[in-house]
Amino acid sequence: MNSKSLILIVEDDAAVRNLMAVTLETRGYRYHLAQNGTEALIEATTHQPDVMLLDLGLPDMDGVEIIRKVRSWSGMPIIVISARSEDTDKVEALDAGADDYLTKPFSVNEMLARLRVALRRISTDQQPAIQENAVYDNGSLHIDYAAGCAYIGDSEIHLTPIEYKLLCLLAKNTGKVLTHNYILKEIWGSYSSSEVGSLRVFMAMLRKKLQSGDAAQPYIQTHIGIGYRMLRQEKNPEEAP
Ligand code: CA
């Protein structure tokens, strides 16, 4: 489905917009363009793209507002693009329901890689067998939700209850960047910035335990100052879209 995927590009900077469009076109994607928030919402509702690439700094509307509006009726992956170096914008966008982010200036290869992650997430979500199953498989990582056990290959990983909850939360959101704020709320039911330190410790333990099998491919990606993401292990990372 990837080669026919429809991507909505929302960007007011014509040069960046054209570069993105040309890149997508040469890779066989279909795309639509929007120059501002109003156009973005019209395009999103009328054409229901597979993925939205959304610049946060638009002339008529805050990008975060667009995410909230789209999220009220659609789960389409949204990758935000921010020229601002401040992490708070990205965190706010992710907490509003964005899946991922790119910071300007970004390379076209980086953009294509993020797109592949987003498209893989929807193709996995659309397989009912996987959703209904009580198991999770990703590379050599296997979770048996019914039994409450996790494995790397054939060996069980011994996790504390919190580590197991963290692993399940990340697994259920594979491909999506989860903010510290979101994880703390989901696991501990509260959020305070002082708890980010404890989260980091739990995450370090969890990663160490997951690494025993194939250390070359980390499952959990750290986004400094932002959060974490479970990566889908690829058999062939160079696979064309
Ligand atoms: Ca802009």
Short mmCIF file of C-alpha atoms and ligand atoms in Angstrom, two decimals:
data_model
loop_
_atom_site.label_atom_id
_atom_site.label_comp_id
_atom_site.label_asym_id
_atom_site.label_seq_id
_atom_site.Cartn_x
_atom_site.Cartn_y
_atom_site.Cartn_z
CA MET A 1 0.00 0.00 0.00
CA ASN A 2 2.95 2.30 0.64
CA SER A 3 3.58 3.36 -2.95
CA LYS A 4 -0.02 4.56 -3.28
CA SER A 5 -0.17 6.26 0.09
CA LEU A 6 -1.58 9.77 0.14
CA ILE A 7 0.45 12.28 2.11
CA LEU A 8 -0.80 15.72 3.08
CA ILE A 9 1.95 18.32 3.22
CA VAL A 10 1.07 21.35 5.35
CA GLU A 11 3.78 23.98 5.04
CA ASP A 12 3.65 27.74 4.40
CA ASP A 13 7.27 27.96 3.22
CA ALA A 14 7.07 27.40 -0.55
CA ALA A 15 10.68 26.20 -0.92
CA VAL A 16 10.36 23.57 1.80
CA ARG A 17 6.92 22.55 0.52
CA ASN A 18 8.26 22.04 -3.01
CA LEU A 19 11.24 20.04 -1.81
CA MET A 20 8.93 17.76 0.19
CA ALA A 21 6.54 17.38 -2.73
CA VAL A 22 9.29 16.54 -5.23
CA THR A 23 10.79 14.01 -2.82
CA LEU A 24 7.46 12.27 -2.31
CA GLU A 25 6.71 12.28 -6.00
CA THR A 26 10.03 10.66 -6.95
CA ARG A 27 9.36 7.96 -4.33
CA GLY A 28 5.96 7.17 -5.82
CA TYR A 29 3.78 8.67 -3.09
CA ARG A 30 0.68 10.69 -3.87
CA TYR A 31 0.48 14.02 -2.09
CA HIS A 32 -1.74 17.02 -1.52
CA LEU A 33 -0.58 20.46 -0.48
CA ALA A 34 -1.87 22.94 2.06
CA GLN A 35 -0.30 26.33 2.77
CA ASN A 36 -2.09 27.12 6.00
CA GLY A 37 -4.23 25.65 8.75
CA THR A 38 -7.57 26.32 7.08
CA GLU A 39 -6.49 24.51 3.91
CA ALA A 40 -4.99 21.72 6.02
CA LEU A 41 -8.31 21.03 7.77
CA ILE A 42 -10.24 21.11 4.48
CA GLU A 43 -7.75 18.75 2.81
CA ALA A 44 -7.71 16.42 5.81
CA THR A 45 -11.49 16.10 5.94
CA THR A 46 -12.17 15.88 2.21
CA HIS A 47 -9.30 13.59 1.15
CA GLN A 48 -8.51 11.73 4.37
CA PRO A 49 -4.77 11.33 3.72
CA ASP A 50 -2.83 8.39 5.14
CA VAL A 51 -0.30 10.63 6.85
CA MET A 52 -0.11 14.37 7.54
CA LEU A 53 3.22 16.21 7.55
CA LEU A 54 2.41 19.32 9.53
CA ASP A 55 4.52 22.45 9.97
CA LEU A 56 3.79 23.83 13.44
CA GLY A 57 4.41 27.46 12.52
CA LEU A 58 1.56 28.44 10.20
CA PRO A 59 0.28 31.95 9.45
CA ASP A 60 -3.36 31.46 10.42
CA MET A 61 -3.51 28.78 13.08
CA ASP A 62 -1.37 27.10 15.72
CA GLY A 63 -0.30 23.65 14.52
CA VAL A 64 -1.30 22.14 17.88
CA GLU A 65 -4.86 23.36 17.33
CA ILE A 66 -4.92 21.54 13.99
CA ILE A 67 -3.76 18.31 15.68
CA ARG A 68 -6.53 18.57 18.30
CA LYS A 69 -9.16 19.18 15.61
CA VAL A 70 -7.98 16.27 13.43
CA ARG A 71 -7.72 13.96 16.46
CA SER A 72 -11.40 14.59 17.28
CA TRP A 73 -12.33 12.47 14.27
CA SER A 74 -9.23 10.73 12.91
CA GLY A 75 -6.28 8.65 14.08
CA MET A 76 -4.21 9.35 10.95
CA PRO A 77 -0.51 9.57 11.75
CA ILE A 78 0.64 13.18 12.09
CA ILE A 79 4.33 14.04 11.85
CA VAL A 80 4.97 17.59 12.99
CA ILE A 81 7.70 19.75 11.56
CA SER A 82 9.11 22.41 13.79
CA ALA A 83 11.62 25.10 12.99
CA ARG A 84 11.74 25.94 16.65
CA SER A 85 14.49 24.25 18.57
CA GLU A 86 12.52 24.30 21.80
CA ASP A 87 11.35 20.90 22.91
CA THR A 88 8.18 22.29 24.52
CA ASP A 89 6.55 22.78 21.10
CA LYS A 90 7.20 19.19 20.12
CA VAL A 91 6.06 17.89 23.50
CA GLU A 92 2.86 19.92 23.26
CA ALA A 93 2.24 18.59 19.73
CA LEU A 94 2.91 14.98 20.78
CA ASP A 95 0.65 15.32 23.82
CA ALA A 96 -2.07 16.69 21.53
CA GLY A 97 -1.86 13.47 19.53
CA ALA A 98 0.96 13.84 16.99
CA ASP A 99 2.94 10.65 16.33
CA ASP A 100 6.38 11.96 15.58
CA TYR A 101 8.37 15.10 14.79
CA LEU A 102 11.04 16.45 12.48
CA THR A 103 13.16 19.46 13.33
CA LYS A 104 14.10 21.89 10.59
CA PRO A 105 16.45 21.68 8.83
CA PHE A 106 15.83 17.98 8.13
CA SER A 107 17.13 15.75 5.35
CA VAL A 108 14.72 14.22 2.85
CA ASN A 109 15.99 10.78 3.88
CA GLU A 110 15.04 11.53 7.47
CA MET A 111 11.58 12.58 6.31
CA LEU A 112 11.16 9.40 4.26
CA ALA A 113 12.30 7.24 7.18
CA ARG A 114 9.72 8.84 9.51
CA LEU A 115 7.04 8.38 6.87
CA ARG A 116 7.83 4.68 6.60
CA VAL A 117 7.51 4.31 10.38
CA ALA A 118 4.12 6.07 10.30
CA LEU A 119 2.84 4.02 7.37
CA ARG A 120 3.98 0.79 8.98
CA ARG A 121 2.03 1.75 12.09
CA ILE A 122 -1.22 2.12 10.13
CA SER A 123 -0.70 -1.08 8.18
CA THR A 124 -0.14 -2.94 11.48
CA ASP A 125 -3.17 -1.28 13.08
CA GLN A 126 -5.33 -2.37 10.19
CA GLN A 127 -4.59 -6.06 10.65
CA PRO A 128 -7.47 -7.23 12.83
CA ALA A 129 -5.72 -10.51 13.65
CA ILE A 130 -2.92 -8.62 15.38
CA GLN A 131 -5.25 -6.38 17.34
CA GLU A 132 -7.41 -9.23 18.55
CA ASN A 133 -4.49 -11.44 19.46
CA ALA A 134 -3.28 -11.42 23.01
CA VAL A 135 0.31 -11.44 21.84
CA TYR A 136 2.79 -8.90 20.52
CA ASP A 137 5.67 -9.73 18.21
CA ASN A 138 8.43 -7.38 17.18
CA GLY A 139 11.73 -8.85 15.98
CA SER A 140 12.70 -11.33 18.67
CA LEU A 141 10.61 -9.54 21.31
CA HIS A 142 7.42 -11.38 22.18
CA ILE A 143 4.79 -10.38 24.75
CA ASP A 144 2.08 -12.74 25.92
CA TYR A 145 -0.47 -10.31 27.37
CA ALA A 146 -2.71 -13.02 28.77
CA ALA A 147 0.14 -14.62 30.70
CA GLY A 148 1.76 -11.27 31.51
CA CYS A 149 5.13 -12.47 30.25
CA ALA A 150 7.71 -11.05 27.86
CA TYR A 151 10.36 -12.94 25.94
CA ILE A 152 13.43 -12.26 23.85
CA GLY A 153 13.63 -15.23 21.53
CA ASP A 154 12.84 -18.22 23.72
CA SER A 155 14.03 -16.79 26.99
CA GLU A 156 11.69 -15.03 29.34
CA ILE A 157 12.73 -11.53 30.45
CA HIS A 158 12.22 -11.03 34.15
CA LEU A 159 10.51 -7.68 34.56
CA THR A 160 9.18 -5.84 37.59
CA PRO A 161 5.47 -4.92 37.38
CA ILE A 162 6.34 -1.33 36.42
CA GLU A 163 8.84 -2.40 33.76
CA TYR A 164 6.23 -4.73 32.32
CA LYS A 165 3.62 -1.95 32.23
CA LEU A 166 6.12 0.35 30.53
CA LEU A 167 6.94 -2.31 27.97
CA CYS A 168 3.24 -2.93 27.19
CA LEU A 169 2.53 0.79 26.88
CA LEU A 170 5.41 1.26 24.43
CA ALA A 171 4.45 -1.90 22.52
CA LYS A 172 0.85 -0.78 22.10
CA ASN A 173 2.13 2.48 20.63
CA THR A 174 4.88 1.04 18.43
CA GLY A 175 6.22 3.67 16.05
CA LYS A 176 4.79 6.56 18.05
CA VAL A 177 6.86 8.90 20.22
CA LEU A 178 5.40 8.95 23.74
CA THR A 179 6.22 11.96 25.89
CA HIS A 180 7.43 11.69 29.49
CA ASN A 181 4.20 13.39 30.52
CA TYR A 182 2.04 10.81 28.74
CA ILE A 183 3.99 7.81 30.08
CA LEU A 184 3.92 9.10 33.67
CA LYS A 185 0.17 9.69 33.46
CA GLU A 186 -0.48 6.23 32.00
CA ILE A 187 1.76 4.30 34.40
CA TRP A 188 1.61 6.31 37.63
CA GLY A 189 -1.57 8.29 37.04
CA SER A 190 0.18 11.57 37.74
CA TYR A 191 2.76 13.86 36.34
CA SER A 192 5.41 15.97 37.91
CA SER A 193 8.70 16.89 36.32
CA SER A 194 10.61 15.44 39.28
CA GLU A 195 9.32 12.00 38.28
CA VAL A 196 11.03 12.17 34.88
CA GLY A 197 14.22 11.13 36.69
CA SER A 198 12.61 7.95 38.05
CA LEU A 199 11.14 7.19 34.66
CA ARG A 200 14.62 7.42 33.16
CA VAL A 201 15.89 4.87 35.69
CA PHE A 202 13.06 2.42 34.99
CA MET A 203 13.57 2.85 31.26
CA ALA A 204 17.32 2.23 31.53
CA MET A 205 16.63 -1.03 33.40
CA LEU A 206 14.04 -2.10 30.86
CA ARG A 207 16.32 -1.36 27.91
CA LYS A 208 19.15 -3.29 29.52
CA LYS A 209 16.90 -6.33 29.92
CA LEU A 210 15.68 -6.10 26.31
CA GLN A 211 19.19 -5.84 24.98
CA SER A 212 20.24 -9.32 26.07
CA GLY A 213 19.03 -10.81 22.78
CA ASP A 214 20.05 -8.55 19.92
CA ALA A 215 21.98 -5.59 21.24
CA ALA A 216 22.62 -4.35 17.71
CA GLN A 217 19.00 -3.29 17.32
CA PRO A 218 17.62 -1.33 20.26
CA TYR A 219 13.86 -1.60 20.70
CA ILE A 220 13.39 1.57 22.69
CA GLN A 221 14.56 4.83 21.19
CA THR A 222 15.29 7.75 23.53
CA HIS A 223 14.24 11.26 22.54
CA ILE A 224 16.21 13.49 24.86
CA GLY A 225 14.00 16.02 26.63
CA ILE A 226 10.90 14.55 24.97
CA GLY A 227 10.24 10.87 25.60
CA TYR A 228 10.57 7.36 24.18
CA ARG A 229 9.48 5.28 21.22
CA MET A 230 9.22 1.54 20.57
CA LEU A 231 10.75 0.87 17.17
CA ARG A 232 9.40 -1.76 14.83
CA GLN A 233 12.35 -4.01 14.03
CA GLU A 234 12.93 -4.14 10.33
CA LYS A 235 14.17 -7.16 8.46
CA ASN A 236 15.44 -4.87 5.75
CA PRO A 237 15.79 -1.20 6.78
CA GLU A 238 16.66 -0.14 3.23
CA GLU A 239 13.35 -1.38 1.90
CA ALA A 240 11.90 1.13 -0.57
CA PRO A 241 8.50 2.68 0.20
CA CA B 1 6.19 27.79 8.85
#
